[in-house]
XYZ file of C-alpha atoms in Angstrom:
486
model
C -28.128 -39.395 22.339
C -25.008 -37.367 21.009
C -22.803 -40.910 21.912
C -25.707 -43.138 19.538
C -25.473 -40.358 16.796
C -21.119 -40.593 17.121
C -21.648 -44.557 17.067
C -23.663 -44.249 14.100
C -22.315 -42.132 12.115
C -18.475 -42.456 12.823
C -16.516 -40.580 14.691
C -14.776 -38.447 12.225
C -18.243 -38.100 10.355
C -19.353 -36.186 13.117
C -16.519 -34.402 13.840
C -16.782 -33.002 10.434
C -20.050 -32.619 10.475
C -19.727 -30.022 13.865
C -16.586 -28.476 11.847
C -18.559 -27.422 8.926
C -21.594 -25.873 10.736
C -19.112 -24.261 13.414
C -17.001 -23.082 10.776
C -19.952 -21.478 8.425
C -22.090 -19.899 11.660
C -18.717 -18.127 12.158
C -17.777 -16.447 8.870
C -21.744 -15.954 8.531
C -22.122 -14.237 11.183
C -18.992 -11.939 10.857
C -21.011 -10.632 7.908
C -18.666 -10.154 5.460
C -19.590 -9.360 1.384
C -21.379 -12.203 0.243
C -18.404 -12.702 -2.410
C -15.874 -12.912 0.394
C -18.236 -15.243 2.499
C -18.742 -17.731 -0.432
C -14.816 -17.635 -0.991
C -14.069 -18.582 2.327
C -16.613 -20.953 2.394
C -14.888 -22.510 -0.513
C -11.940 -22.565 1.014
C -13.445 -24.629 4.127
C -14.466 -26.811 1.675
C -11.388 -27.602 -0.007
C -8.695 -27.774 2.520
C -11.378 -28.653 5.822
C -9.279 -27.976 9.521
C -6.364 -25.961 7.927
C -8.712 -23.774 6.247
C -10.189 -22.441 9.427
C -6.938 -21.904 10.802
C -6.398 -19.654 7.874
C -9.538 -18.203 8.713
C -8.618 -17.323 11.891
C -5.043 -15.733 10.976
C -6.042 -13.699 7.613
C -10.250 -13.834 7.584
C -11.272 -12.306 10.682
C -11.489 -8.945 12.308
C -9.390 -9.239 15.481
C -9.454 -5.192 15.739
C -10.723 -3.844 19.084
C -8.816 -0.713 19.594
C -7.759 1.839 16.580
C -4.464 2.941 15.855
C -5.992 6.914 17.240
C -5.092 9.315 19.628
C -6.075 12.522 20.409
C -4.636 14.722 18.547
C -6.703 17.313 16.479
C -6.266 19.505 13.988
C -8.647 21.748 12.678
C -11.023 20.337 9.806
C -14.128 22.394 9.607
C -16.422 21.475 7.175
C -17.509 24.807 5.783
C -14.964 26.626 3.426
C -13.120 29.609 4.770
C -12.746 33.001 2.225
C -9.110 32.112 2.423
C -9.552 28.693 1.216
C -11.905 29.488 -1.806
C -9.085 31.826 -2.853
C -6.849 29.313 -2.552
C -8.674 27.062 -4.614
C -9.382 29.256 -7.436
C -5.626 30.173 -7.433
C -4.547 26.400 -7.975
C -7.176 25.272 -10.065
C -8.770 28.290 -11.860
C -12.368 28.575 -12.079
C -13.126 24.706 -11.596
C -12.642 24.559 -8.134
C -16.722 24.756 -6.839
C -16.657 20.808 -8.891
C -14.222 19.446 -6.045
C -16.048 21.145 -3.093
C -18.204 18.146 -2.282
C -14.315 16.289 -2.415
C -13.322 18.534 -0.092
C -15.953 17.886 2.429
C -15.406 14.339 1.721
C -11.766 14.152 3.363
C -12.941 16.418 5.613
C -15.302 13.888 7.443
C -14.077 10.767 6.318
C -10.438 11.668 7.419
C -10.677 14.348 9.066
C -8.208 16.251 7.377
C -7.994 20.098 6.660
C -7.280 21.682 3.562
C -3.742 22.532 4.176
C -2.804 25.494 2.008
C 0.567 26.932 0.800
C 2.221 23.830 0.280
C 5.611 22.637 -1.857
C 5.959 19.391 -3.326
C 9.240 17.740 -4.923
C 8.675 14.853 -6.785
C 10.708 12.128 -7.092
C 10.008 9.333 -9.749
C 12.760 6.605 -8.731
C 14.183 5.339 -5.221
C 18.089 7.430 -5.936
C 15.824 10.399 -6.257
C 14.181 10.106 -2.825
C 17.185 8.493 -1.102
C 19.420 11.097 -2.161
C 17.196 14.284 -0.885
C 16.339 11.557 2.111
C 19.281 10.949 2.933
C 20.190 14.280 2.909
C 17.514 16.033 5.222
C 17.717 13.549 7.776
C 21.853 14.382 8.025
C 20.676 17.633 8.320
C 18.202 17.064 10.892
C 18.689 19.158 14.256
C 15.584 18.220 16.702
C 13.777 15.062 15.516
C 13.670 12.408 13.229
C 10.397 10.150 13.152
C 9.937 7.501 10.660
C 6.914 5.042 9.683
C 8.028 2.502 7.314
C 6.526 -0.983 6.435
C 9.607 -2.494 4.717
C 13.099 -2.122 6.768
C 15.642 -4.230 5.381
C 19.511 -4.897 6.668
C 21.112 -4.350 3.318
C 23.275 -1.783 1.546
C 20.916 1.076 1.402
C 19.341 0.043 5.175
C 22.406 0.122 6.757
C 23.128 3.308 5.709
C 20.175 4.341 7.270
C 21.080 2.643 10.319
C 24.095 4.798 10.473
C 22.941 8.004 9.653
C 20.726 7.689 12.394
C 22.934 6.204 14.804
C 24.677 9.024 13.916
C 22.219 11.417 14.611
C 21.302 10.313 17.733
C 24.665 10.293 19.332
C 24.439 14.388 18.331
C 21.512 14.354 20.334
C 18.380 14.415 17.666
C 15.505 12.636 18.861
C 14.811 9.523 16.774
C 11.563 7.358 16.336
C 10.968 4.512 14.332
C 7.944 2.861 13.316
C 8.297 -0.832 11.494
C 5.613 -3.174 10.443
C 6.342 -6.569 12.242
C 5.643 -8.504 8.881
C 6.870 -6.386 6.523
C 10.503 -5.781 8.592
C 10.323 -9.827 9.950
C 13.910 -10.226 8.123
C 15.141 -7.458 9.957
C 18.319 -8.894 12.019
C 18.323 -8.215 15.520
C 21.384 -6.855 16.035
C 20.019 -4.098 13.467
C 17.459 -3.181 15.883
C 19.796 -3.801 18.641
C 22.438 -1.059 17.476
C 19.587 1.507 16.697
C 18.413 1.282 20.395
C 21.866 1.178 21.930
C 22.376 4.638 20.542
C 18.934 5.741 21.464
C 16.470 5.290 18.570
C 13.142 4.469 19.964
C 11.921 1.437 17.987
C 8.190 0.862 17.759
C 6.960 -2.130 15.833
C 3.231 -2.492 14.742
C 2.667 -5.945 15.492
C -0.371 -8.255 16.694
C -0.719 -6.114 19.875
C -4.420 -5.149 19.864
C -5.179 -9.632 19.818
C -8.015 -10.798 21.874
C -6.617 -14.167 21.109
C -3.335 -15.546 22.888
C -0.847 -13.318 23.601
C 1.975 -15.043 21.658
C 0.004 -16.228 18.531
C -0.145 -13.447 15.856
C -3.918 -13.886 14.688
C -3.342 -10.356 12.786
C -1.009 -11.720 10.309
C -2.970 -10.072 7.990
C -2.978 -6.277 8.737
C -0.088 -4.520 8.183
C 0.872 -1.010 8.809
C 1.680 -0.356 4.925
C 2.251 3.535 5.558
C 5.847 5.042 4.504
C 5.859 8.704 6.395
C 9.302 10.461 7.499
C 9.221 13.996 9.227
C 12.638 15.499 9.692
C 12.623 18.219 12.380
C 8.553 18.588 12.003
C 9.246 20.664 8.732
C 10.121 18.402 6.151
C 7.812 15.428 5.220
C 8.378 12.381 2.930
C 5.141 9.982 1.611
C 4.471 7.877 -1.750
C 5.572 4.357 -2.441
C 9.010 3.683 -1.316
C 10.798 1.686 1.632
C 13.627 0.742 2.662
C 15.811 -1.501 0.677
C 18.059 -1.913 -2.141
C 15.223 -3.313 -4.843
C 13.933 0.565 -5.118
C 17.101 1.813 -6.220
C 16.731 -0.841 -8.815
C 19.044 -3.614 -7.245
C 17.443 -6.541 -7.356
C 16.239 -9.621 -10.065
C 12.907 -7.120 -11.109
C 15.378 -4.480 -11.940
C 14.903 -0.893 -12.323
C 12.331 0.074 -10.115
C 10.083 3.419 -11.182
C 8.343 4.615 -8.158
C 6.665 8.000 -7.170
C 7.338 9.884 -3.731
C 6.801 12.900 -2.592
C 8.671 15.514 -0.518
C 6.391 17.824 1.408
C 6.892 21.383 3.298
C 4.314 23.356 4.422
C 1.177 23.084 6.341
C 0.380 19.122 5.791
C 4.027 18.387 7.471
C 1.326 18.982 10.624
C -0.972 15.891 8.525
C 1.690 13.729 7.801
C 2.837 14.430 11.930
C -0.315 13.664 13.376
C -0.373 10.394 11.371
C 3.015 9.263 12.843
C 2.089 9.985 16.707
C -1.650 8.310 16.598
C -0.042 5.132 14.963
C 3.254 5.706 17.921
C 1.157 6.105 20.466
C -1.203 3.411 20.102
C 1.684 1.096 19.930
C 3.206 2.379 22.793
C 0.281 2.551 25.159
C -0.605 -1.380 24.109
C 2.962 -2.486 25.369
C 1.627 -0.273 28.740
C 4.268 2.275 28.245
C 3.332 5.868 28.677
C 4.831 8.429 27.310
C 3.115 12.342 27.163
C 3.450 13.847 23.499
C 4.219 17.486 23.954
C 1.915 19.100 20.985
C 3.755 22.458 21.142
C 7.717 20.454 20.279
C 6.332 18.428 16.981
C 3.075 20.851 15.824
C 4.621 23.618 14.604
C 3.258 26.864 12.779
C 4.302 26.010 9.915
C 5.555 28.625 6.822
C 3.595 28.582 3.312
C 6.199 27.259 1.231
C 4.361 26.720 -2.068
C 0.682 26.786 -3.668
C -0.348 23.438 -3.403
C -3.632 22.443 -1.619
C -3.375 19.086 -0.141
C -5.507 16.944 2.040
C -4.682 13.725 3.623
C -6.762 10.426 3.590
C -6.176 7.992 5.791
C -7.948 4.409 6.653
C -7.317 1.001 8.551
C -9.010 -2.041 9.018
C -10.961 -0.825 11.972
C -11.984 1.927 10.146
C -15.328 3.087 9.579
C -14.998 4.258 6.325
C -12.532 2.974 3.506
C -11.297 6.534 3.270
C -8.543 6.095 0.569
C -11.495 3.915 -1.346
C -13.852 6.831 -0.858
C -11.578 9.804 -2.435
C -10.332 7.708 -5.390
C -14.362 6.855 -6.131
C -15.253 10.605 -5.980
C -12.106 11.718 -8.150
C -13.217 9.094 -10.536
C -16.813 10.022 -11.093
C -16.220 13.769 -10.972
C -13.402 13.056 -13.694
C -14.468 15.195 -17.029
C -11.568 14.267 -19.863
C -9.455 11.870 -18.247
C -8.379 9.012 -15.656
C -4.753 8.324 -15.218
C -3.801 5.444 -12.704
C -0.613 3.298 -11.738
C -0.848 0.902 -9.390
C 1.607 -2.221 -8.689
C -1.583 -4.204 -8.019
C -5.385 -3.745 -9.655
C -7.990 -5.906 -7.586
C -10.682 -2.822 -7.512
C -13.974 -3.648 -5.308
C -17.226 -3.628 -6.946
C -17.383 0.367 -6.503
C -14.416 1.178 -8.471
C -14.639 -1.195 -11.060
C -17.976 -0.156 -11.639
C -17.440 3.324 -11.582
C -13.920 3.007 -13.774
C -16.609 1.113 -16.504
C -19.530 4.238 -16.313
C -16.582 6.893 -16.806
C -15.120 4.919 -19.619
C -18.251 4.968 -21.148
C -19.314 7.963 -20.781
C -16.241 9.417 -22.785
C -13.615 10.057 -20.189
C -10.145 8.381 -21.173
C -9.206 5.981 -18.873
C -5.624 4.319 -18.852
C -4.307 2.307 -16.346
C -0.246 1.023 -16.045
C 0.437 -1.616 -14.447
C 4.107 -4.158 -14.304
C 4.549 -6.154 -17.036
C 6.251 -8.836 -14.674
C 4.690 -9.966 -11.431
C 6.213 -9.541 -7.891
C 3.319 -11.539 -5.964
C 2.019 -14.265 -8.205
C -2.104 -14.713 -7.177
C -2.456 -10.800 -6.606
C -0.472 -10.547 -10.503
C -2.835 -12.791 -11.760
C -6.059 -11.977 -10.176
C -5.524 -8.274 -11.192
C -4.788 -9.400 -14.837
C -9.074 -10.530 -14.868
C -9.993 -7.055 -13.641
C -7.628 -5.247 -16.555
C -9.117 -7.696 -19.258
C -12.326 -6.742 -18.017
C -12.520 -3.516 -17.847
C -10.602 -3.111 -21.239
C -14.158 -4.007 -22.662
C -15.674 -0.867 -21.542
C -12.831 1.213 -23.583
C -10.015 1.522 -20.290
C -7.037 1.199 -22.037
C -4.635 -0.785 -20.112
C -0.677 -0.529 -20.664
C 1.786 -3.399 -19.428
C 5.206 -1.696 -18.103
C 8.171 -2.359 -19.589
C 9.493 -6.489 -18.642
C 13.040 -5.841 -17.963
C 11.394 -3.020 -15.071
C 9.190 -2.814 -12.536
C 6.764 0.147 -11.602
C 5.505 0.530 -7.895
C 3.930 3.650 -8.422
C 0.576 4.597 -6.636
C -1.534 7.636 -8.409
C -4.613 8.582 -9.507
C -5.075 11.741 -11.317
C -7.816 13.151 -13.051
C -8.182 16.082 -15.475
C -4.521 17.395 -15.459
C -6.097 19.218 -12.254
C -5.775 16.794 -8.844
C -4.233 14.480 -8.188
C -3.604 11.416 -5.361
C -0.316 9.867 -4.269
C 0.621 7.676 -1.112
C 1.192 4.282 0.208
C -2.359 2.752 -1.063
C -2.828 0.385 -4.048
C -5.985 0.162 -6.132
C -6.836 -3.091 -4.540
C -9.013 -4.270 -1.749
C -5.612 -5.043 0.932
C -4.891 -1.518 0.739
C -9.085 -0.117 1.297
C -10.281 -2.686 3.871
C -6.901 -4.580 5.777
C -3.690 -2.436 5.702
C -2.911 1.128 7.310
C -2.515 3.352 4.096
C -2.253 6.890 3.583
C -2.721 8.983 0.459
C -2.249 12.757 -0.040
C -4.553 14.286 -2.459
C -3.152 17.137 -4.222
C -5.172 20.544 -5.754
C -2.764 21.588 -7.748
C -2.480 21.810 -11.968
C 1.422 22.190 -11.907
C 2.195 19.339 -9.818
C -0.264 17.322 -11.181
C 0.391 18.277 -14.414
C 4.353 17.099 -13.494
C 3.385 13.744 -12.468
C 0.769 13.078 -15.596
C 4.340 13.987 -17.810
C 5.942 11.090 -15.704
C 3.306 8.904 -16.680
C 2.874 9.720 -20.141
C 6.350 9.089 -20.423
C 6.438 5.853 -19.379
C 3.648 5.097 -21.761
C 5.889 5.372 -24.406
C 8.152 2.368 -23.190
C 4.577 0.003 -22.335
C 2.569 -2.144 -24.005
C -0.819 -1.230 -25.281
C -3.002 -4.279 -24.101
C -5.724 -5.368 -26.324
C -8.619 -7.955 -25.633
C -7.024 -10.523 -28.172
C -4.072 -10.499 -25.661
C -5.991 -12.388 -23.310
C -8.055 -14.202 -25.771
C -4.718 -15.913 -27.183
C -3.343 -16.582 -23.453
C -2.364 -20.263 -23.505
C -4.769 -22.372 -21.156
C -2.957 -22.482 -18.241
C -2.223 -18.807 -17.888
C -6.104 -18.395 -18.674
C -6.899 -21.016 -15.803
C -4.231 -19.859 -12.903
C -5.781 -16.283 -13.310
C -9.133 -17.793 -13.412
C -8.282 -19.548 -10.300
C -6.452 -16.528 -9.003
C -9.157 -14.421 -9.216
C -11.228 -16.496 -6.729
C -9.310 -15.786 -3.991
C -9.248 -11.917 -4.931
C -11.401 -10.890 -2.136
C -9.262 -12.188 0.347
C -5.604 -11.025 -1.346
């Protein structure tokens, strides 16, 4: 029968004709959004054979094991006395509105309220590298970094030798890289690190069901950018490693936020590094015993700053990062600052950016005025245009500049800052972490920063994209297609 229907019909009739229903009873049943099933689907369509290889490299969920461990730290969900002072310290007599944000992080993450924190922020890559650089030739007992760009030029090799360095005086070095983020990385980079006794870790396709040399998790990347220098000092926000954030390269200067951390959450940021280390380490069935007593330390209240830590995946059960910036955004009373590299919101942020916008709260959004990745550029240019209908007023960056920053605040109160973009990569694929910060002061500092850099932006109206010439209005048209799967 099957032979008479091949003989009939042809054979690569037939052999289509199996592709296409083999092809849509998989993506069906991996039940994805409907939005992201239909763009797939389209994408079968269009490019048939080499569109299911896609598929199978950047559309499905190879994830089987987390990147976990088990290491604790206490997150009760109830309040302590301690913590309500706390709270009422930082943020005056508005703090019972961001209790039910609170318990949020608290389950979703499971992250404490760390109290009695000190943050230094830096707005630019010299900033960061210069206090970076500094701490880690300072460093004593441990060094342990968690970066998804590493790159072998002027300021990664002096990296590379500072911690060379530091290892021959006998600090203990780890080093988390992303394998796709870091694939330019030369070996003989990674080959002098370990010769002098830097433990190298690379996040890489190692929790594959499919062939052990074919990378069919191209598409999750470990996007974090964490340092703690002798379990004390901790480093988070936007920045890697590589010349183009001190503002050497063709997008040229390069405004970014990070954040320098001591106090309590040094213990957040920590357990972060050794659940993502030790996952990779027991997959390439190496064991190695973390000793919670050498890198949890009681830690000394350095500052006033509450801060929590969100953190999500891909195997995730809740888009963490995705949940806090919702809740900050619909508890917002006067106003929404963001900056994000990148703006392809899901359906609950967009929506909820449109309700607050309408309801009176000031929204403004910056984002580059040039582009760095040309369909996610695009795509995110329909979301601004969009929104800018519901009163969000959207500001391009400077052209001759590029801004990389990721932060939400809200209310001149709290505010968020971290590795994650406002785009669905960052909630749903990539490894991302975000600290969310109670604190007026410090939020208060980084709303200056942006207002600042308001005043060298362009105010985007609708007519903007109205008078777009007709092939910038179709490529973000098209681009915008494919924005579920960026």
């Amino acid at each position: 029968m099957a032979f008479a229907i091949i003989f009939k019909f042809g054979f690569w009739t037939f052999f289509v004709l199996i592709y296409a229903v083999v092809a849509t009873t998989v993506i069906i049943l991996e039940r994805k959004r409907p939005e992201k099933t239909i763009s797939w689907l389209l994408i079968f369509a269009v490019i048939p054979l080499i569109g299911f290889v896609i598929y199978l490299f950047f559309g499905r969920n190879w994830k089987r094991r987390k990147l976990t461990s088990d290491i604790y730290l206490n997150s009760n969900t109830t309040l302590s006395q301690e913590e309500k002072e706390w709270l009422k310290k930082v943020l005056g007599e508005n703090d019972i509105q961001y209790l039910q944000l609170i318990n949020l992080l608290k389950r979703n993450s499971k992250s404490p309220l760390f109290l009695g924190n000190d943050i230094e922020i830096f707005k630019n890559g010299k900033e960061k590298f210069s206090s970076f650089f500094k701490e880690i030739e300072n460093a004593k007992e441990s060094i342990n970094l968690e970066y998804y760009i590493v790159k072998d030029d002027e300021t990664g090799k002096k990296l590379k030798d500072l911690l060379i360095k530091k290892a021959k005086e006998g600090v203990e070095i780890k080093f988390i890289m992303d394998k796709i983020g870091s694939g330019r990385l030369k070996k003989n980079y990674i080959k002098q690190l370990k010769n002098a006794g830097v433990e190298i870790a690379f996040y890489s396709y190692f929790l594959s069901p499919l062939l052990k040399f074919v990378n069919t998790q191209v598409n999750y990347r470990n996007h974090r950018k964490i340092a703690i220098i002798d379990s004390k000092i901790g480093f988070i926000g936007g920045i890697n490693i590589g010349n183009e954030y001190i503002g050497k390269s063709n997008l040229g200067y390069w405004r970014d936020l990070h954040l320098k951390v001591r106090g309590e959450a040094v213990n957040g940021l920590q357990k972060i590094f050794f659940e993502d280390y030790q996952t990779i380490v027991k997959a390439a069935r190496k064991k190695e015993k973390i000793d919670p007593g050498k890198y949890f330390k009681k830690q000394e209240r350095k500052g006033d700053s509450l801060i929590q830590i969100a953190v999500s995946g891909p195997e995730s059960e809740n888009s963490s990062i995705m949940q806090m910036i919702h809740k900050m955004i619909t508890i917002a009373k006067n106003h929404i600052y963001i900056s994000t590299p990148y703006f392809v919101p899901n359906d609950s942020i967009l929506s909820a950016l449109k309700i607050a916008a309408l309801s009176g709260v000031k929204v403004k959004i910056l984002f580059p005025g040039k582009m760095d990745h040309f369909l996610v550029y695009f795509a995110s240019r329909t979301y601004l245009e969009e929104i800018i209908k519901y009163g969000v007023e959207v500001y391009f960056y400077k052209k001759d500049r590029f801004i990389h920053s990721k932060f939400v605040s809200i209310d001149g109160l709290i505010s968020t800052v971290g590795t994650a973009n406002i785009d669905i990569r960052s909630f749903e694929l990539n490894y991302e972490a975000n600290l969310l910060i109670y604190d007026r002061e410090k939020t208060k500092q980084i709303e200056d920063i942006f207002l600042e850099d308001l005043k060298i932006s362009s105010h985007i109206s609708q007519d903007y994209f109205n008078n777009q010439p007709f092939p910038i209005k179709f490529t973000e048209a098209f681009s915008r297609i494919f924005s579920n799967l960026l």
